[in-house]
Amino acid sequence: MGLFLCFFFFLVISSASACDRCVHQAKVAYFPKASALSSGSCGYGSLALGFTGGQLAAAVPSLYKDGAGCGACFQIRCKNAALCTKQGTKVVVTDLNKNNQTDFVLSSRAFMGMANKGMGQDVLKLGLVDVEYKRVPCDYKNQNLAVRVEEMSKKPNYLAVKFLYQGGQTEIVGVDVAKVGSPNWTFMSRNYGAVWDTSRVPDGPLQFRVVVTSGYDGKNIWAQNVLPADWKAGVMYDSGVQISDIAQEGCSPCDERIWK
């Protein structure tokens, strides 16, 4: 059975090009206020407004992926050459879009960001536009992956954390936590969106092991000393690491060009 599964997996991969820039065709709409997206189901709250200057998006379930797609970055450009740039705009996913007529609902700033100079209001008046988009790496310059302890955490019996400023082009699909220096890892569950939790909280300072998609496989990212022994709810901590991996998918065509 194992040999058959491996062979089947090989066939699936071989049937399409391995690509990290699959181009998709869709429609997008917009929300009048970015706050509607920042307070969305990923759980970022007002912190999302600092991700990409308010360039936010709600994504359909196939891109939201039950929360694994939270924090993913996409480059989107509209197809109306008279109104829009070839570069388009870069957005980060902060919410779930339940409208099956559009792949994304953008903040108004992101929607206008697709426009040629001085034509933002003209694009906004359209309300709904045809676009093409592709997944792109998130880049937070010199910012490491951050871990925020959520207010609902209750020491010592319950810990909920949220991951912020996730770089690269991956998805966090697993999280473990352990006391610094200990090999005994505790599995954390996705509570919702970008929030992970556990009721089995190790004592002392804490380290995290994050599993991310990398290529077609998973990869462990080890943040060795993140939360102090006296960690507090509502506080953000620097993980000391950043994610730079690029996950791939099977598609055709594959666009490796930079849109500009």
Short mmCIF file of C-alpha atoms in Angstrom, two decimals:
data_model
loop_
_atom_site.label_atom_id
_atom_site.label_comp_id
_atom_site.label_asym_id
_atom_site.label_seq_id
_atom_site.Cartn_x
_atom_site.Cartn_y
_atom_site.Cartn_z
CA MET A 1 0.00 0.00 0.00
CA GLY A 2 2.84 2.39 0.91
CA LEU A 3 4.58 1.80 -2.43
CA PHE A 4 1.30 2.43 -4.28
CA LEU A 5 0.72 5.69 -2.42
CA CYS A 6 4.24 6.89 -3.18
CA PHE A 7 3.79 6.04 -6.86
CA PHE A 8 0.40 7.78 -6.95
CA PHE A 9 1.90 10.88 -5.30
CA PHE A 10 4.66 10.88 -7.94
CA LEU A 11 2.08 10.72 -10.71
CA VAL A 12 0.10 13.62 -9.23
CA ILE A 13 3.21 15.81 -9.05
CA SER A 14 4.38 14.77 -12.51
CA SER A 15 1.02 15.60 -14.10
CA ALA A 16 1.55 19.33 -13.64
CA SER A 17 4.51 21.67 -13.50
CA ALA A 18 5.97 22.34 -10.06
CA CYS A 19 5.28 26.03 -9.68
CA ASP A 20 5.41 28.73 -7.04
CA ARG A 21 3.70 31.36 -9.20
CA CYS A 22 0.45 29.88 -10.48
CA VAL A 23 -1.66 32.54 -12.19
CA HIS A 24 -5.42 32.44 -11.56
CA GLN A 25 -8.29 34.30 -13.20
CA ALA A 26 -11.12 35.61 -11.02
CA LYS A 27 -13.22 38.58 -9.94
CA VAL A 28 -12.70 40.74 -6.86
CA ALA A 29 -14.91 43.20 -4.96
CA TYR A 30 -14.12 45.46 -1.99
CA PHE A 31 -15.19 46.42 1.51
CA PRO A 32 -15.56 50.18 2.14
CA LYS A 33 -13.62 49.96 5.43
CA ALA A 34 -10.39 48.05 6.09
CA SER A 35 -11.50 47.57 9.70
CA ALA A 36 -14.06 45.04 8.46
CA LEU A 37 -11.19 42.88 7.20
CA SER A 38 -8.72 43.50 10.03
CA SER A 39 -11.32 42.29 12.54
CA GLY A 40 -11.93 39.21 10.39
CA SER A 41 -11.81 35.51 11.10
CA CYS A 42 -7.99 35.22 11.14
CA GLY A 43 -8.02 37.06 14.47
CA TYR A 44 -5.35 39.65 13.70
CA GLY A 45 -7.45 42.60 14.84
CA SER A 46 -6.03 46.09 14.40
CA LEU A 47 -2.52 44.62 14.07
CA ALA A 48 -3.42 43.64 10.50
CA LEU A 49 -3.45 47.29 9.46
CA GLY A 50 0.32 47.32 9.93
CA PHE A 51 1.00 44.30 7.73
CA THR A 52 0.92 45.94 4.31
CA GLY A 53 -0.40 49.43 5.00
CA GLY A 54 -4.05 48.36 5.00
CA GLN A 55 -3.78 46.28 1.81
CA LEU A 56 -6.01 43.50 3.16
CA ALA A 57 -8.14 40.75 1.65
CA ALA A 58 -10.76 38.18 2.55
CA ALA A 59 -10.17 34.94 0.61
CA VAL A 60 -12.50 32.15 -0.49
CA PRO A 61 -12.40 28.85 1.48
CA SER A 62 -10.04 27.19 -1.03
CA LEU A 63 -7.45 29.91 -0.26
CA TYR A 64 -8.39 30.51 3.38
CA LYS A 65 -7.87 26.77 4.08
CA ASP A 66 -9.61 26.71 7.48
CA GLY A 67 -7.19 29.37 8.71
CA ALA A 68 -3.95 27.97 7.29
CA GLY A 69 -4.17 30.65 4.56
CA CYS A 70 -4.19 33.48 7.11
CA GLY A 71 -1.23 35.77 6.50
CA ALA A 72 -0.70 34.58 2.91
CA CYS A 73 0.27 37.30 0.41
CA PHE A 74 -1.06 37.65 -3.13
CA GLN A 75 -0.38 40.01 -6.00
CA ILE A 76 -3.59 41.00 -7.79
CA ARG A 77 -4.04 43.10 -10.91
CA CYS A 78 -7.21 44.00 -12.74
CA LYS A 79 -7.55 43.39 -16.47
CA ASN A 80 -8.88 46.81 -17.40
CA ALA A 81 -5.73 48.21 -19.01
CA ALA A 82 -7.27 51.69 -19.36
CA LEU A 83 -7.69 52.00 -15.59
CA CYS A 84 -5.22 49.61 -13.98
CA THR A 85 -1.47 49.11 -13.74
CA LYS A 86 0.42 46.03 -14.90
CA GLN A 87 1.87 45.67 -11.40
CA GLY A 88 -1.40 45.59 -9.50
CA THR A 89 -1.35 45.50 -5.72
CA LYS A 90 -0.07 43.16 -3.01
CA VAL A 91 -2.48 42.03 -0.29
CA VAL A 92 -2.39 39.85 2.82
CA VAL A 93 -5.24 37.49 3.78
CA THR A 94 -6.90 38.45 7.05
CA ASP A 95 -10.44 37.10 6.67
CA LEU A 96 -12.70 34.49 5.07
CA ASN A 97 -14.69 35.47 1.98
CA LYS A 98 -18.00 33.59 1.86
CA ASN A 99 -19.06 35.13 -1.47
CA ASN A 100 -18.57 32.43 -4.11
CA GLN A 101 -18.74 34.96 -6.95
CA THR A 102 -15.32 36.45 -6.10
CA ASP A 103 -12.05 34.88 -4.99
CA PHE A 104 -11.21 37.95 -2.90
CA VAL A 105 -12.91 40.88 -1.26
CA LEU A 106 -10.30 43.63 -0.85
CA SER A 107 -10.02 46.63 1.40
CA SER A 108 -10.86 49.79 -0.56
CA ARG A 109 -7.20 50.85 -0.34
CA ALA A 110 -6.07 47.60 -1.96
CA PHE A 111 -8.82 47.85 -4.58
CA MET A 112 -7.71 51.36 -5.55
CA GLY A 113 -4.10 50.16 -5.41
CA MET A 114 -4.67 48.31 -8.68
CA ALA A 115 -5.43 51.57 -10.48
CA ASN A 116 -3.29 53.86 -12.59
CA LYS A 117 -2.30 57.11 -10.91
CA GLY A 118 -5.32 59.32 -10.35
CA MET A 119 -7.81 56.63 -11.32
CA GLY A 120 -8.44 55.03 -7.94
CA GLN A 121 -11.95 56.41 -7.63
CA ASP A 122 -12.79 55.29 -11.17
CA VAL A 123 -11.82 51.71 -10.31
CA LEU A 124 -13.69 51.94 -7.03
CA LYS A 125 -16.87 52.91 -8.88
CA LEU A 126 -16.76 49.62 -10.79
CA GLY A 127 -17.29 47.72 -7.55
CA LEU A 128 -16.41 44.41 -9.18
CA VAL A 129 -13.50 43.79 -11.58
CA ASP A 130 -11.92 40.93 -13.51
CA VAL A 131 -8.42 40.16 -12.26
CA GLU A 132 -5.57 37.74 -12.38
CA TYR A 133 -3.59 36.91 -9.27
CA LYS A 134 -0.76 34.78 -7.95
CA ARG A 135 0.69 33.86 -4.57
CA VAL A 136 3.84 35.82 -3.69
CA PRO A 137 6.21 35.77 -0.70
CA CYS A 138 5.43 38.00 2.26
CA ASP A 139 8.31 40.31 3.13
CA TYR A 140 8.41 42.16 6.44
CA LYS A 141 11.96 43.51 5.95
CA ASN A 142 13.83 43.14 9.26
CA GLN A 143 10.80 41.88 11.22
CA ASN A 144 10.99 38.35 12.68
CA LEU A 145 8.03 36.04 13.08
CA ALA A 146 6.22 37.25 16.21
CA VAL A 147 4.23 35.27 18.77
CA ARG A 148 1.43 37.10 20.57
CA VAL A 149 -0.05 35.56 23.72
CA GLU A 150 -3.81 35.97 23.46
CA GLU A 151 -5.88 37.56 26.21
CA MET A 152 -7.84 34.33 26.74
CA SER A 153 -4.66 32.59 27.96
CA LYS A 154 -4.82 31.60 31.64
CA LYS A 155 -1.52 30.70 33.22
CA PRO A 156 -0.66 27.92 34.05
CA ASN A 157 -3.49 25.88 32.54
CA TYR A 158 -4.18 27.37 29.12
CA LEU A 159 -2.08 29.04 26.43
CA ALA A 160 -3.30 30.56 23.17
CA VAL A 161 -0.89 32.22 20.77
CA LYS A 162 -1.15 34.02 17.45
CA PHE A 163 1.59 34.13 14.82
CA LEU A 164 2.24 37.48 13.16
CA TYR A 165 4.54 38.78 10.39
CA GLN A 166 4.98 35.36 8.77
CA GLY A 167 7.45 35.72 5.90
CA GLY A 168 7.99 33.56 2.85
CA GLN A 169 5.31 31.82 0.86
CA THR A 170 4.17 29.03 3.14
CA GLU A 171 1.38 27.99 5.50
CA ILE A 172 1.70 27.06 9.16
CA VAL A 173 0.15 23.59 9.40
CA GLY A 174 1.36 22.47 12.83
CA VAL A 175 2.66 23.92 16.11
CA ASP A 176 4.32 22.28 19.12
CA VAL A 177 5.48 23.89 22.36
CA ALA A 178 8.00 22.72 24.99
CA LYS A 179 9.98 24.02 27.91
CA VAL A 180 13.31 25.46 26.75
CA GLY A 181 15.87 22.65 26.73
CA SER A 182 13.26 19.88 26.97
CA PRO A 183 12.66 17.23 24.27
CA ASN A 184 9.06 16.74 25.44
CA TRP A 185 6.89 18.58 22.95
CA THR A 186 3.20 19.37 23.46
CA PHE A 187 0.93 19.48 20.41
CA MET A 188 -1.08 22.68 19.91
CA SER A 189 -4.42 22.82 18.05
CA ARG A 190 -5.65 25.51 15.70
CA ASN A 191 -8.36 27.32 17.69
CA TYR A 192 -9.33 29.54 14.74
CA GLY A 193 -7.56 31.52 12.05
CA ALA A 194 -3.98 32.24 13.08
CA VAL A 195 -4.57 31.28 16.74
CA TRP A 196 -3.20 28.04 18.24
CA ASP A 197 -3.83 26.76 21.77
CA THR A 198 -3.22 24.03 24.33
CA SER A 199 -4.44 23.17 27.82
CA ARG A 200 -1.21 21.26 28.53
CA VAL A 201 1.13 24.18 29.14
CA PRO A 202 4.76 23.33 29.99
CA ASP A 203 6.38 25.12 32.94
CA GLY A 204 9.17 27.64 32.53
CA PRO A 205 10.38 29.52 29.44
CA LEU A 206 8.93 28.12 26.23
CA GLN A 207 10.19 27.19 22.78
CA PHE A 208 8.09 26.52 19.67
CA ARG A 209 8.37 24.16 16.74
CA VAL A 210 6.35 25.33 13.72
CA VAL A 211 5.62 23.04 10.77
CA VAL A 212 5.27 24.91 7.48
CA THR A 213 4.67 23.81 3.90
CA SER A 214 7.94 23.84 1.97
CA GLY A 215 7.95 22.68 -1.63
CA TYR A 216 5.58 19.73 -1.59
CA ASP A 217 6.65 18.70 1.92
CA GLY A 218 6.59 19.99 5.48
CA LYS A 219 9.52 21.61 7.25
CA ASN A 220 10.15 22.30 10.94
CA ILE A 221 11.03 25.84 11.97
CA TRP A 222 12.50 25.86 15.49
CA ALA A 223 12.17 28.99 17.62
CA GLN A 224 14.36 28.11 20.57
CA ASN A 225 13.61 30.67 23.26
CA VAL A 226 10.42 32.65 22.72
CA LEU A 227 8.25 33.06 25.82
CA PRO A 228 9.84 33.85 29.19
CA ALA A 229 8.80 31.89 32.28
CA ASP A 230 6.66 34.86 33.35
CA TRP A 231 4.88 35.25 29.99
CA LYS A 232 1.86 37.51 30.04
CA ALA A 233 -1.40 37.60 28.09
CA GLY A 234 -1.70 40.42 25.57
CA VAL A 235 2.06 40.68 25.01
CA MET A 236 3.88 40.07 21.71
CA TYR A 237 7.23 38.23 21.74
CA ASP A 238 9.95 38.01 19.08
CA SER A 239 10.49 34.41 17.96
CA GLY A 240 14.05 35.12 16.85
CA VAL A 241 13.42 33.41 13.51
CA GLN A 242 11.71 34.16 10.22
CA ILE A 243 10.20 31.94 7.53
CA SER A 244 11.58 32.35 4.02
CA ASP A 245 10.55 29.08 2.34
CA ILE A 246 8.59 29.01 -0.92
CA ALA A 247 5.89 26.34 -1.18
CA GLN A 248 4.98 24.99 -4.59
CA GLU A 249 1.83 23.69 -6.22
CA GLY A 250 1.02 21.97 -9.46
CA CYS A 251 -0.31 24.22 -12.21
CA SER A 252 -0.05 25.35 -15.77
CA PRO A 253 0.80 27.99 -16.82
CA CYS A 254 3.47 28.98 -14.34
CA ASP A 255 4.42 32.66 -14.28
CA GLU A 256 7.89 33.38 -12.91
CA ARG A 257 7.93 36.97 -14.17
CA ILE A 258 7.79 39.97 -11.88
CA TRP A 259 4.73 42.06 -12.59
CA LYS A 260 5.84 45.67 -12.97
#
